[in-house]
Amino acid sequence: MTDFDEASMTSGYDRYLAAKTTVDDRALNRQVLAELRRLMPAGAPRVLEIGAGLGTMVARLMDWDVVGAGEYILLDADWPLLDCSRRWLCDWAVARGLRSELLPDGLQLGELRVRLVHAELGGYLEAAHGSPADVLIANAVLDLVDVPAVLPGLLRLLVPGGVYWFTINYDGESIFEPGHPHDDQVMRAYHRDMDERIRYGRPAGDSRTGRRLFHQLRAAGAPALAAGSSDWVVSAGPDGNYTGDEAYFLRSILSTIQNALRSREDWVGPADLADWLAVRQRQLAAGELVYLAHQLDFAGRSPG
Ligand SMILES: C[S@@+](CC[C@H](N)C(=O)[O-])C[C@H]1O[C@@H](n2cnc3c(N)ncnc32)[C@H](O)[C@@H]1O
């Protein structure tokens, strides 16, 4: 999630983002996606994706025929991850039978030129940059930044009337089933950690990002033209196996909670946390763990 963002540059984070792909595929709100298709400029648009990670979104948007030509910029603060994205996208292109070529600053995927930009978002917004984008995308990212501080600058990265698609914005509710007596305590503490988090020297997260975006977008002069839920729903099939690499995805979610709370002993006692994790890990191994996270998607236009 978004919020369940393991400290970047950890080994395995690229696998977590790849494993998340099938979860996001199911979750992304189809009505909001239809609005993005309607708003998408014809021809060869310039797309900027912030916090792009491994680049799974550009692959998805090509698979779903939303983008196919033009320029697509992957911006992220994590250089090793961006570097991995070149290889990951080339492998994806080979599997799809799409012509691809590695380039010094990115790669070519068919008619689409993908460029990698290594930058921290706050610093990027403060510096001067080149031509504005036609489309701005943020997937599982806005709940990791200080939205009121960055939103006006983000919208200025777009041409007037340019299109935004902000997806998988966490909204304060994670559910693990079967229920456990420590669930409320653990999730309350996790949300508090998210609300107090500092990354890159800036406030970095809000456990209720999704609901707040409605009025934050309006206040920034860019009210949503479409909004809808994009909840993650992860459960094993009848054979007890999780889809794709989703068991790894769930393991990453549990270890993210563990890492966030291991130094918050006054919020959740170590014995309670250990008990909660042990039960969840057993349920995961048995294919019994169900995980739901409430999130929201938005599409609209920048002012002007
Ligand atoms: C949860 S991951 C999502 C990655 C990708 N959008 C996806 O859905 O697979 C969040 C990404 O945002 C990046 N990120 C977080 N804070 C950032 C910041 N302030 N500036 C730039 N990138 C940031 C992280 O490095 C990470 O790759």
PDB file of N, CA and C and ligand atoms in Angstrom, residues 1-5 8 13 16-17 20 24 49-57 75-78 81 119-122 138-141 144-145 199-200 202, ligand 1:
ATOM      1  N   MET A   1       0.911  -1.132   0.000  1.00  0.00           N
ATOM      2  CA  MET A   1       0.000   0.000   0.000  1.00  0.00           C
ATOM      3  C   MET A   1       0.910   1.130   0.000  1.00  0.00           C
ATOM      4  N   THR A   2       1.290   1.626  -0.713  1.00  0.00           N
ATOM      5  CA  THR A   2       1.089   2.924  -0.470  1.00  0.00           C
ATOM      6  C   THR A   2       1.683   3.226   0.872  1.00  0.00           C
ATOM      7  N   ASP A   3       0.971   3.368   1.804  1.00  0.00           N
ATOM      8  CA  ASP A   3       1.246   3.447   3.200  1.00  0.00           C
ATOM      9  C   ASP A   3       2.072   2.285   3.656  1.00  0.00           C
ATOM     10  N   PHE A   4       1.802   1.068   3.201  1.00  0.00           N
ATOM     11  CA  PHE A   4       2.635  -0.047   3.623  1.00  0.00           C
ATOM     12  C   PHE A   4       3.869  -0.035   2.760  1.00  0.00           C
ATOM     13  N   ASP A   5       4.614   1.022   2.930  1.00  0.00           N
ATOM     14  CA  ASP A   5       5.807   1.234   2.125  1.00  0.00           C
ATOM     15  C   ASP A   5       6.997   0.855   2.980  1.00  0.00           C
ATOM     16  N   SER A   8      12.501   2.161   1.588  1.00  0.00           N
ATOM     17  CA  SER A   8      12.943   1.855   0.239  1.00  0.00           C
ATOM     18  C   SER A   8      14.387   1.364   0.259  1.00  0.00           C
ATOM     19  N   TYR A  13      12.096  -5.238  -1.946  1.00  0.00           N
ATOM     20  CA  TYR A  13      11.042  -4.251  -2.192  1.00  0.00           C
ATOM     21  C   TYR A  13      10.573  -4.331  -3.642  1.00  0.00           C
ATOM     22  N   TYR A  16       8.167  -7.081  -3.733  1.00  0.00           N
ATOM     23  CA  TYR A  16       6.897  -6.643  -3.138  1.00  0.00           C
ATOM     24  C   TYR A  16       6.062  -5.868  -4.165  1.00  0.00           C
ATOM     25  N   LEU A  17       6.714  -4.937  -4.880  1.00  0.00           N
ATOM     26  CA  LEU A  17       5.962  -4.122  -5.856  1.00  0.00           C
ATOM     27  C   LEU A  17       5.474  -4.978  -7.022  1.00  0.00           C
ATOM     28  N   LYS A  20       2.518  -6.919  -5.813  1.00  0.00           N
ATOM     29  CA  LYS A  20       1.355  -6.031  -5.622  1.00  0.00           C
ATOM     30  C   LYS A  20       0.570  -5.826  -6.918  1.00  0.00           C
ATOM     31  N   ASP A  24      -3.362  -4.749  -7.212  1.00  0.00           N
ATOM     32  CA  ASP A  24      -3.803  -3.454  -7.770  1.00  0.00           C
ATOM     33  C   ASP A  24      -4.674  -3.658  -9.018  1.00  0.00           C
ATOM     34  N   GLU A  49       4.694   9.978 -14.055  1.00  0.00           N
ATOM     35  CA  GLU A  49       4.234   9.198 -12.904  1.00  0.00           C
ATOM     36  C   GLU A  49       5.193   9.428 -11.749  1.00  0.00           C
ATOM     37  N   ILE A  50       4.665   9.922 -10.630  1.00  0.00           N
ATOM     38  CA  ILE A  50       5.526  10.167  -9.454  1.00  0.00           C
ATOM     39  C   ILE A  50       5.486   8.938  -8.534  1.00  0.00           C
ATOM     40  N   GLY A  51       6.596   8.662  -7.866  1.00  0.00           N
ATOM     41  CA  GLY A  51       6.679   7.479  -6.998  1.00  0.00           C
ATOM     42  C   GLY A  51       6.394   6.222  -7.799  1.00  0.00           C
ATOM     43  N   ALA A  52       6.994   6.153  -8.970  1.00  0.00           N
ATOM     44  CA  ALA A  52       6.638   5.094  -9.936  1.00  0.00           C
ATOM     45  C   ALA A  52       7.203   3.730  -9.573  1.00  0.00           C
ATOM     46  N   GLY A  53       8.190   3.685  -8.682  1.00  0.00           N
ATOM     47  CA  GLY A  53       8.721   2.406  -8.217  1.00  0.00           C
ATOM     48  C   GLY A  53       9.315   1.578  -9.335  1.00  0.00           C
ATOM     49  N   LEU A  54       8.801   0.368  -9.472  1.00  0.00           N
ATOM     50  CA  LEU A  54       9.331  -0.584 -10.447  1.00  0.00           C
ATOM     51  C   LEU A  54       8.795  -0.343 -11.858  1.00  0.00           C
ATOM     52  N   GLY A  55       7.803   0.528 -11.980  1.00  0.00           N
ATOM     53  CA  GLY A  55       7.255   0.818 -13.309  1.00  0.00           C
ATOM     54  C   GLY A  55       6.121  -0.110 -13.713  1.00  0.00           C
ATOM     55  N   THR A  56       5.504  -0.763 -12.727  1.00  0.00           N
ATOM     56  CA  THR A  56       4.436  -1.713 -13.088  1.00  0.00           C
ATOM     57  C   THR A  56       3.222  -1.002 -13.704  1.00  0.00           C
ATOM     58  N   MET A  57       3.035   0.290 -13.362  1.00  0.00           N
ATOM     59  CA  MET A  57       1.851   0.993 -13.893  1.00  0.00           C
ATOM     60  C   MET A  57       1.963   1.240 -15.393  1.00  0.00           C
ATOM     61  N   LEU A  75       9.263   8.832 -12.159  1.00  0.00           N
ATOM     62  CA  LEU A  75      10.028   9.596 -11.162  1.00  0.00           C
ATOM     63  C   LEU A  75       9.976   8.861  -9.833  1.00  0.00           C
ATOM     64  N   ASP A  76      11.132   8.706  -9.202  1.00  0.00           N
ATOM     65  CA  ASP A  76      11.152   8.071  -7.883  1.00  0.00           C
ATOM     66  C   ASP A  76      12.405   8.510  -7.136  1.00  0.00           C
ATOM     67  N   ALA A  77      12.297   8.513  -5.800  1.00  0.00           N
ATOM     68  CA  ALA A  77      13.446   8.890  -4.966  1.00  0.00           C
ATOM     69  C   ALA A  77      14.414   7.726  -4.790  1.00  0.00           C
ATOM     70  N   ASP A  78      13.991   6.530  -5.164  1.00  0.00           N
ATOM     71  CA  ASP A  78      14.777   5.323  -4.901  1.00  0.00           C
ATOM     72  C   ASP A  78      15.485   4.894  -6.197  1.00  0.00           C
ATOM     73  N   LEU A  81      15.724   1.095  -7.181  1.00  0.00           N
ATOM     74  CA  LEU A  81      14.433   0.586  -7.653  1.00  0.00           C
ATOM     75  C   LEU A  81      14.175   1.016  -9.106  1.00  0.00           C
ATOM     76  N   ALA A 119      14.496  11.525  -8.344  1.00  0.00           N
ATOM     77  CA  ALA A 119      14.287  12.766  -7.596  1.00  0.00           C
ATOM     78  C   ALA A 119      13.346  12.516  -6.429  1.00  0.00           C
ATOM     79  N   GLU A 120      13.566  13.261  -5.364  1.00  0.00           N
ATOM     80  CA  GLU A 120      12.623  13.281  -4.247  1.00  0.00           C
ATOM     81  C   GLU A 120      11.561  14.321  -4.616  1.00  0.00           C
ATOM     82  N   LEU A 121      10.326  13.976  -4.369  1.00  0.00           N
ATOM     83  CA  LEU A 121       9.232  14.805  -4.882  1.00  0.00           C
ATOM     84  C   LEU A 121       9.277  16.254  -4.385  1.00  0.00           C
ATOM     85  N   GLY A 122       9.480  16.439  -3.075  1.00  0.00           N
ATOM     86  CA  GLY A 122       9.481  17.802  -2.526  1.00  0.00           C
ATOM     87  C   GLY A 122      10.557  18.656  -3.184  1.00  0.00           C
ATOM     88  N   ALA A 138      -0.212   9.075  -9.915  1.00  0.00           N
ATOM     89  CA  ALA A 138       0.411   8.696  -8.636  1.00  0.00           C
ATOM     90  C   ALA A 138      -0.366   7.493  -8.130  1.00  0.00           C
ATOM     91  N   ASN A 139       0.275   6.342  -8.066  1.00  0.00           N
ATOM     92  CA  ASN A 139      -0.386   5.120  -7.598  1.00  0.00           C
ATOM     93  C   ASN A 139       0.261   4.671  -6.291  1.00  0.00           C
ATOM     94  N   ALA A 140      -0.534   4.615  -5.237  1.00  0.00           N
ATOM     95  CA  ALA A 140      -0.027   4.169  -3.926  1.00  0.00           C
ATOM     96  C   ALA A 140       1.109   5.063  -3.457  1.00  0.00           C
ATOM     97  N   VAL A 141       0.952   6.365  -3.635  1.00  0.00           N
ATOM     98  CA  VAL A 141       2.030   7.305  -3.322  1.00  0.00           C
ATOM     99  C   VAL A 141       1.544   8.490  -2.468  1.00  0.00           C
ATOM    100  N   LEU A 144       1.957   8.774   1.160  1.00  0.00           N
ATOM    101  CA  LEU A 144       3.341   8.777   1.670  1.00  0.00           C
ATOM    102  C   LEU A 144       3.933  10.180   1.654  1.00  0.00           C
ATOM    103  N   VAL A 145       3.135  11.168   1.273  1.00  0.00           N
ATOM    104  CA  VAL A 145       3.659  12.540   1.208  1.00  0.00           C
ATOM    105  C   VAL A 145       2.692  13.482   1.933  1.00  0.00           C
ATOM    106  N   ARG A 199       9.878  11.361   6.277  1.00  0.00           N
ATOM    107  CA  ARG A 199      10.814  10.788   5.297  1.00  0.00           C
ATOM    108  C   ARG A 199      11.414  11.925   4.500  1.00  0.00           C
ATOM    109  N   TYR A 200      12.657  11.790   4.165  1.00  0.00           N
ATOM    110  CA  TYR A 200      13.347  12.834   3.405  1.00  0.00           C
ATOM    111  C   TYR A 200      13.194  14.190   4.116  1.00  0.00           C
ATOM    112  N   ARG A 202      10.686  15.379   5.652  1.00  0.00           N
ATOM    113  CA  ARG A 202       9.363  16.017   5.502  1.00  0.00           C
ATOM    114  C   ARG A 202       8.284  15.094   6.079  1.00  0.00           C
TER     115      ARG A 202
HETATM  116  C1  LIG B   1       4.265   2.076  -2.261  1.00  0.00           C
HETATM  117  S1  LIG B   1       5.458   2.440  -3.474  1.00  0.00           S
HETATM  118  C2  LIG B   1       4.462   2.497  -4.957  1.00  0.00           C
HETATM  119  C3  LIG B   1       5.252   2.301  -6.202  1.00  0.00           C
HETATM  120  C4  LIG B   1       4.427   2.253  -7.475  1.00  0.00           C
HETATM  121  N1  LIG B   1       3.698   3.478  -7.667  1.00  0.00           N
HETATM  122  C5  LIG B   1       3.494   1.081  -7.421  1.00  0.00           C
HETATM  123  O1  LIG B   1       2.319   1.263  -7.136  1.00  0.00           O
HETATM  124  O2  LIG B   1       3.942  -0.043  -7.651  1.00  0.00           O
HETATM  125  C6  LIG B   1       5.819   4.136  -3.192  1.00  0.00           C
HETATM  126  C7  LIG B   1       6.929   4.667  -4.071  1.00  0.00           C
HETATM  127  O3  LIG B   1       7.007   6.061  -3.879  1.00  0.00           O
HETATM  128  C8  LIG B   1       8.368   6.419  -3.747  1.00  0.00           C
HETATM  129  N2  LIG B   1       8.395   7.622  -2.906  1.00  0.00           N
HETATM  130  C9  LIG B   1       7.960   7.754  -1.635  1.00  0.00           C
HETATM  131  N3  LIG B   1       8.139   9.016  -1.198  1.00  0.00           N
HETATM  132  C10 LIG B   1       8.699   9.691  -2.225  1.00  0.00           C
HETATM  133  C11 LIG B   1       9.127  11.036  -2.376  1.00  0.00           C
HETATM  134  N4  LIG B   1       8.992  11.934  -1.402  1.00  0.00           N
HETATM  135  N5  LIG B   1       9.669  11.397  -3.573  1.00  0.00           N
HETATM  136  C12 LIG B   1       9.782  10.506  -4.582  1.00  0.00           C
HETATM  137  N6  LIG B   1       9.406   9.212  -4.491  1.00  0.00           N
HETATM  138  C13 LIG B   1       8.858   8.812  -3.316  1.00  0.00           C
HETATM  139  C14 LIG B   1       9.039   5.224  -3.099  1.00  0.00           C
HETATM  140  O4  LIG B   1      10.445   5.198  -3.366  1.00  0.00           O
HETATM  141  C15 LIG B   1       8.299   4.075  -3.739  1.00  0.00           C
HETATM  142  O5  LIG B   1       8.899   3.635  -4.918  1.00  0.00           O
END
